[in-house]
Structures are given as C-alpha cells and as structure tokens.
Tab-separated table of C-alpha atoms in Angstrom:
chain	number	residue	atom	x	y	z
A	203	UNK	CA	-8.924	-8.361	3.002
A	204	UNK	CA	-9.111	-4.583	3.129
A	205	UNK	CA	-6.608	-2.133	1.638
A	206	UNK	CA	-5.973	1.301	3.095
A	207	UNK	CA	-3.632	4.196	2.318
A	208	UNK	CA	-3.100	7.807	3.242
A	209	UNK	CA	-0.782	10.243	1.523
A	210	UNK	CA	0.960	13.062	3.320
A	211	UNK	CA	2.355	15.401	0.680
A	212	UNK	CA	5.164	17.528	2.073
A	213	UNK	CA	6.769	20.787	0.870
A	214	UNK	CA	9.308	20.584	-1.964
A	215	UNK	CA	12.144	21.619	0.370
A	216	UNK	CA	11.116	19.226	3.174
A	217	UNK	CA	13.962	17.170	4.620
A	218	UNK	CA	12.827	13.620	3.883
A	219	UNK	CA	15.420	12.324	6.349
A	220	UNK	CA	12.847	13.342	8.984
A	221	UNK	CA	10.443	10.751	7.525
A	222	UNK	CA	13.206	8.133	7.339
A	223	UNK	CA	14.134	8.762	10.982
A	224	UNK	CA	10.482	8.605	12.068
A	225	UNK	CA	9.989	5.229	10.374
A	226	UNK	CA	13.287	3.910	11.781
A	227	UNK	CA	12.162	4.974	15.266
A	228	UNK	CA	8.500	3.899	15.124
A	229	UNK	CA	8.077	1.402	12.269
A	230	UNK	CA	8.487	-1.637	14.478
A	231	UNK	CA	5.369	-0.717	16.497
A	232	UNK	CA	3.123	-2.470	13.978
A	233	UNK	CA	5.339	-5.539	13.554
A	234	UNK	CA	2.903	-7.535	15.712
A	235	UNK	CA	-0.378	-5.597	15.261
A	236	UNK	CA	-3.321	-8.001	15.511
A	237	UNK	CA	-5.364	-8.137	12.309
A	238	UNK	CA	-2.713	-6.493	10.113
A	239	UNK	CA	-1.631	-8.443	7.051
A	240	UNK	CA	1.068	-5.972	6.096
A	241	UNK	CA	1.965	-2.309	6.245
A	242	UNK	CA	4.468	-0.959	3.735
A	243	UNK	CA	5.977	2.303	4.986
A	244	UNK	CA	6.281	4.131	1.676
A	245	UNK	CA	7.975	7.340	0.638
A	246	UNK	CA	8.441	9.296	-2.573
A	247	UNK	CA	10.998	12.058	-3.040
A	248	UNK	CA	10.580	14.896	-5.484
A	249	UNK	CA	12.770	14.269	-8.531
A	250	UNK	CA	13.574	10.654	-7.581
A	251	UNK	CA	12.088	7.791	-9.641
A	252	UNK	CA	9.907	10.275	-11.480
A	253	UNK	CA	8.104	11.604	-8.405
A	254	UNK	CA	6.757	15.161	-8.687
A	255	UNK	CA	6.325	15.410	-4.885
A	256	UNK	CA	7.755	14.605	-1.483
A	257	UNK	CA	5.306	12.216	0.104
A	258	UNK	CA	4.888	9.782	2.979
A	259	UNK	CA	2.220	7.264	1.945
A	260	UNK	CA	1.941	4.006	3.946
A	261	UNK	CA	-0.116	1.227	2.363
A	262	UNK	CA	-1.927	-1.403	4.462
A	263	UNK	CA	-3.497	-4.772	3.769
A	264	UNK	CA	-5.728	-5.793	6.669
A	265	UNK	CA	-6.847	-9.313	7.510
A	266	UNK	CA	-9.604	-8.070	9.801
A	267	UNK	CA	-11.820	-5.007	10.088
A	268	UNK	CA	-11.309	-5.242	13.852
A	269	UNK	CA	-7.546	-4.809	13.439
A	270	UNK	CA	-8.046	-1.865	11.085
A	271	UNK	CA	-10.527	-0.205	13.427
A	272	UNK	CA	-8.219	-0.812	16.375
A	273	UNK	CA	-5.500	1.061	14.479
A	274	UNK	CA	-7.813	3.915	13.456
A	275	UNK	CA	-9.648	4.378	16.756
A	276	UNK	CA	-7.370	2.727	19.313
A	277	UNK	CA	-4.384	5.044	19.119
A	278	UNK	CA	-2.306	3.695	16.232
A	279	UNK	CA	-3.137	6.637	13.958
A	280	UNK	CA	-3.036	9.282	16.688
A	281	UNK	CA	0.735	9.859	16.655
A	282	UNK	CA	0.757	10.472	12.920
A	283	UNK	CA	-2.235	12.805	13.254
A	284	UNK	CA	-0.445	14.714	16.017
A	285	UNK	CA	2.696	15.117	13.886
A	286	UNK	CA	1.248	15.770	10.412
A	287	UNK	CA	-2.467	16.438	10.898
A	288	UNK	CA	-5.244	13.906	10.419
A	289	UNK	CA	-4.950	12.474	6.909
A	290	UNK	CA	-7.737	11.596	4.538
A	291	UNK	CA	-7.639	7.794	4.335
A	292	UNK	CA	-8.546	5.839	1.216
A	293	UNK	CA	-10.017	2.361	1.661
A	294	UNK	CA	-10.579	-0.402	-0.874
A	295	UNK	CA	-12.254	-3.805	-0.593
A	296	UNK	CA	-9.902	-6.645	-1.479
A	297	UNK	CA	-10.295	-8.467	-4.788
A	298	UNK	CA	-7.115	-10.579	-4.888
A	299	UNK	CA	-3.785	-11.230	-3.193
A	300	UNK	CA	-0.813	-13.304	-4.333
A	301	UNK	CA	2.628	-13.966	-2.921
A	302	UNK	CA	5.572	-13.468	-5.258
A	303	UNK	CA	8.667	-15.613	-5.549
A	304	UNK	CA	11.261	-13.081	-4.356
A	305	UNK	CA	13.086	-14.269	-1.270
A	306	UNK	CA	14.390	-10.813	-0.378
A	307	UNK	CA	13.070	-7.730	1.416
A	308	UNK	CA	10.739	-5.381	-0.421
A	309	UNK	CA	12.642	-2.346	-1.732
A	310	UNK	CA	10.090	-0.606	-3.924
A	311	UNK	CA	6.320	-0.537	-4.251
A	312	UNK	CA	4.207	0.271	-7.276
A	313	UNK	CA	0.643	1.542	-6.964
A	314	UNK	CA	-1.617	1.903	-9.943
A	315	UNK	CA	-5.068	3.417	-9.557
A	316	UNK	CA	-7.507	3.244	-12.447
A	317	UNK	CA	-11.219	3.919	-12.862
A	318	UNK	CA	-13.698	1.131	-13.471
A	319	UNK	CA	-15.163	2.357	-16.779
A	320	UNK	CA	-18.837	3.295	-16.843
A	321	UNK	CA	-20.743	0.489	-18.533
A	322	UNK	CA	-17.982	-2.073	-17.921
A	323	UNK	CA	-19.112	-5.551	-16.938
A	324	UNK	CA	-18.240	-5.545	-13.229
A	325	UNK	CA	-17.558	-9.272	-12.983
A	326	UNK	CA	-15.198	-9.180	-15.966
A	327	UNK	CA	-13.398	-6.121	-14.562
A	328	UNK	CA	-12.897	-7.856	-11.223
A	329	UNK	CA	-11.727	-11.100	-12.845
A	330	UNK	CA	-9.200	-9.172	-14.948
A	331	UNK	CA	-7.867	-7.537	-11.746
A	332	UNK	CA	-7.468	-11.032	-10.240
A	333	UNK	CA	-5.553	-12.203	-13.312
A	334	UNK	CA	-3.375	-9.084	-13.296
A	335	UNK	CA	-2.539	-9.641	-9.630
A	336	UNK	CA	-1.388	-13.177	-10.440
A	337	UNK	CA	0.658	-11.922	-13.424
A	338	UNK	CA	2.411	-9.299	-11.276
A	339	UNK	CA	3.189	-11.788	-8.502
A	340	UNK	CA	4.660	-14.253	-11.037
A	341	UNK	CA	7.238	-11.757	-12.341
A	342	UNK	CA	10.896	-11.902	-11.318
A	343	UNK	CA	11.557	-9.840	-8.213
A	344	UNK	CA	7.924	-9.706	-7.042
A	345	UNK	CA	7.407	-9.960	-3.285
A	346	UNK	CA	3.598	-9.815	-3.439
A	347	UNK	CA	0.712	-8.204	-5.318
A	348	UNK	CA	-2.834	-7.197	-4.458
A	349	UNK	CA	-5.906	-5.753	-6.156
A	350	UNK	CA	-8.764	-3.936	-4.465
A	351	UNK	CA	-11.691	-1.692	-5.398
A	352	UNK	CA	-13.289	1.453	-3.994
A	353	UNK	CA	-16.956	1.171	-4.963
A	354	UNK	CA	-17.659	4.739	-3.829
A	355	UNK	CA	-15.385	6.074	-6.567
A	356	UNK	CA	-15.404	2.939	-8.737
A	357	UNK	CA	-11.638	2.841	-8.687
A	358	UNK	CA	-9.326	-0.171	-8.849
A	359	UNK	CA	-5.956	-0.171	-7.137
A	360	UNK	CA	-3.179	-2.595	-8.070
A	361	UNK	CA	-0.409	-2.698	-5.487
A	362	UNK	CA	2.824	-4.637	-5.703
A	363	UNK	CA	6.041	-4.942	-3.702
A	364	UNK	CA	9.390	-5.641	-5.398
A	365	UNK	CA	12.789	-6.760	-4.175
A	366	UNK	CA	14.905	-4.877	-6.707
A	367	UNK	CA	16.173	-1.312	-6.454
A	368	UNK	CA	15.405	-0.419	-10.073
A	369	UNK	CA	13.520	2.603	-11.371
A	370	UNK	CA	10.556	0.494	-12.442
A	371	UNK	CA	9.337	-2.936	-11.556
A	372	UNK	CA	9.114	-5.317	-14.522
A	373	UNK	CA	5.610	-5.210	-15.947
A	374	UNK	CA	4.143	-2.970	-13.228
A	375	UNK	CA	2.733	0.431	-14.149
A	376	UNK	CA	2.020	3.229	-11.714
A	377	UNK	CA	3.632	5.396	-9.098
A	378	UNK	CA	6.878	4.108	-7.600
A	379	UNK	CA	7.580	4.368	-3.862
A	380	UNK	CA	10.609	3.478	-1.755
A	381	UNK	CA	9.822	0.932	1.002
A	382	UNK	CA	11.342	2.157	4.265
A	383	UNK	CA	10.039	-0.706	6.428
A	384	UNK	CA	7.593	-3.584	6.109
A	385	UNK	CA	5.501	-4.696	9.068
A	386	UNK	CA	3.900	-7.994	8.110
A	387	UNK	CA	2.555	-9.802	11.183
A	388	UNK	CA	-0.325	-11.458	9.309
A	389	UNK	CA	1.067	-11.642	5.785
A	390	UNK	CA	1.002	-15.461	5.816
A	391	UNK	CA	-2.712	-15.302	6.703
A	392	UNK	CA	-3.736	-12.961	3.873
A	393	UNK	CA	-6.126	-15.021	1.752
A	394	UNK	CA	-4.597	-15.987	-1.601
A	395	UNK	CA	-6.242	-15.524	-4.941
A	396	UNK	CA	-9.731	-14.282	-5.629
A	397	UNK	CA	-11.529	-12.801	-2.599
A	398	UNK	CA	-15.122	-13.843	-3.377
C-alpha cells in the first residue's frame, strides 16, 4: 500500500463552491481506476472546523505502484495540473490499514502528521502506528484508518475517515477535512493490518 496527497492552498477569498463543483463534475472518473484502493476528495475552508486556509487536498491509498504511476504519468493528474498548476505530491509507504465499523459514507477525514523522533527505535515506532491504526478503526463512526511513513523526512501520517459530521472525530487528532467524494474501486483489496 502506498499513500499519496497533494495540497492546493487557495486564496482566502476563493469561492470554494468552484472546488465542490469540480469534484461533483469529475470525481467519478476515478471510481474504477485500476490499482487505486481509495481516493478521498478532501477540502478545508478557512474558518470552518478550525482551518486557517482554503485548501483542496485529495488523499490516496494505492494498491499498486502501477496504478499510482498510471495516474501520475498517464493523464489522471494532468487536468488538475492544467487548472491549478502542478502540485508537489507527498508520498508515504504503507504501514497499516484497517476497516472501521461505520456503515455510512465518509463525511470527514482527519490527517495527523508527526515526526519519527531521532533516536527512536524504528520497529517500536512502526508497531505503535499499527496499534494506533487499529484503535482509530475500532472507534464509533470510523470508516477506515491507515498509517504510513515518509522515510525521506522520517514522518508518520495517520489518516482516518469518519461517518459523522462533527467538528472532531472521536479519538483522532490532526487536521480535519470535509470529504466531497470517495472513489474506492480497490478498497476491499487494501491489505489489512500490518504491512510487513
């Protein structure tokens, strides 16, 4: 599993209905993308749910590198690049994935990024991320949870999707995003639990 995200930060006065309309018009195009586990079309609005910015920030979990590369180099990213400029894309190697018990559409997402401390035992850090993923997924309202690591920056990301419309997800820390659409053609094939 590979995680990927780009953030397009928009001006404070930007009409975020433009982003909503874009996702409503184009979001379905990845609903059957080969190799994609899931793509959460995420948005933050300045002053809503504590966000300091307007931002469009889709988050991906890929089942295959081939699917990810097909998206990056085969035209999937080109339309976004044409409209907003080519984004800087963050990538993380998967550590864990768990399905939650919520039988409802994802409404919000929470992303927490944290450094892997210098001198930390890497195996213990990774195992704790696996346990935290399972804890998040077991909470009421959880749709799914994932953990991944960027070894270039030594940064962990914990990502979770939630069915409720509340300000904060129960027990999840981090930045809160509104889910505009969820494309999940390979979600059932995302490997569960620890990824090594």
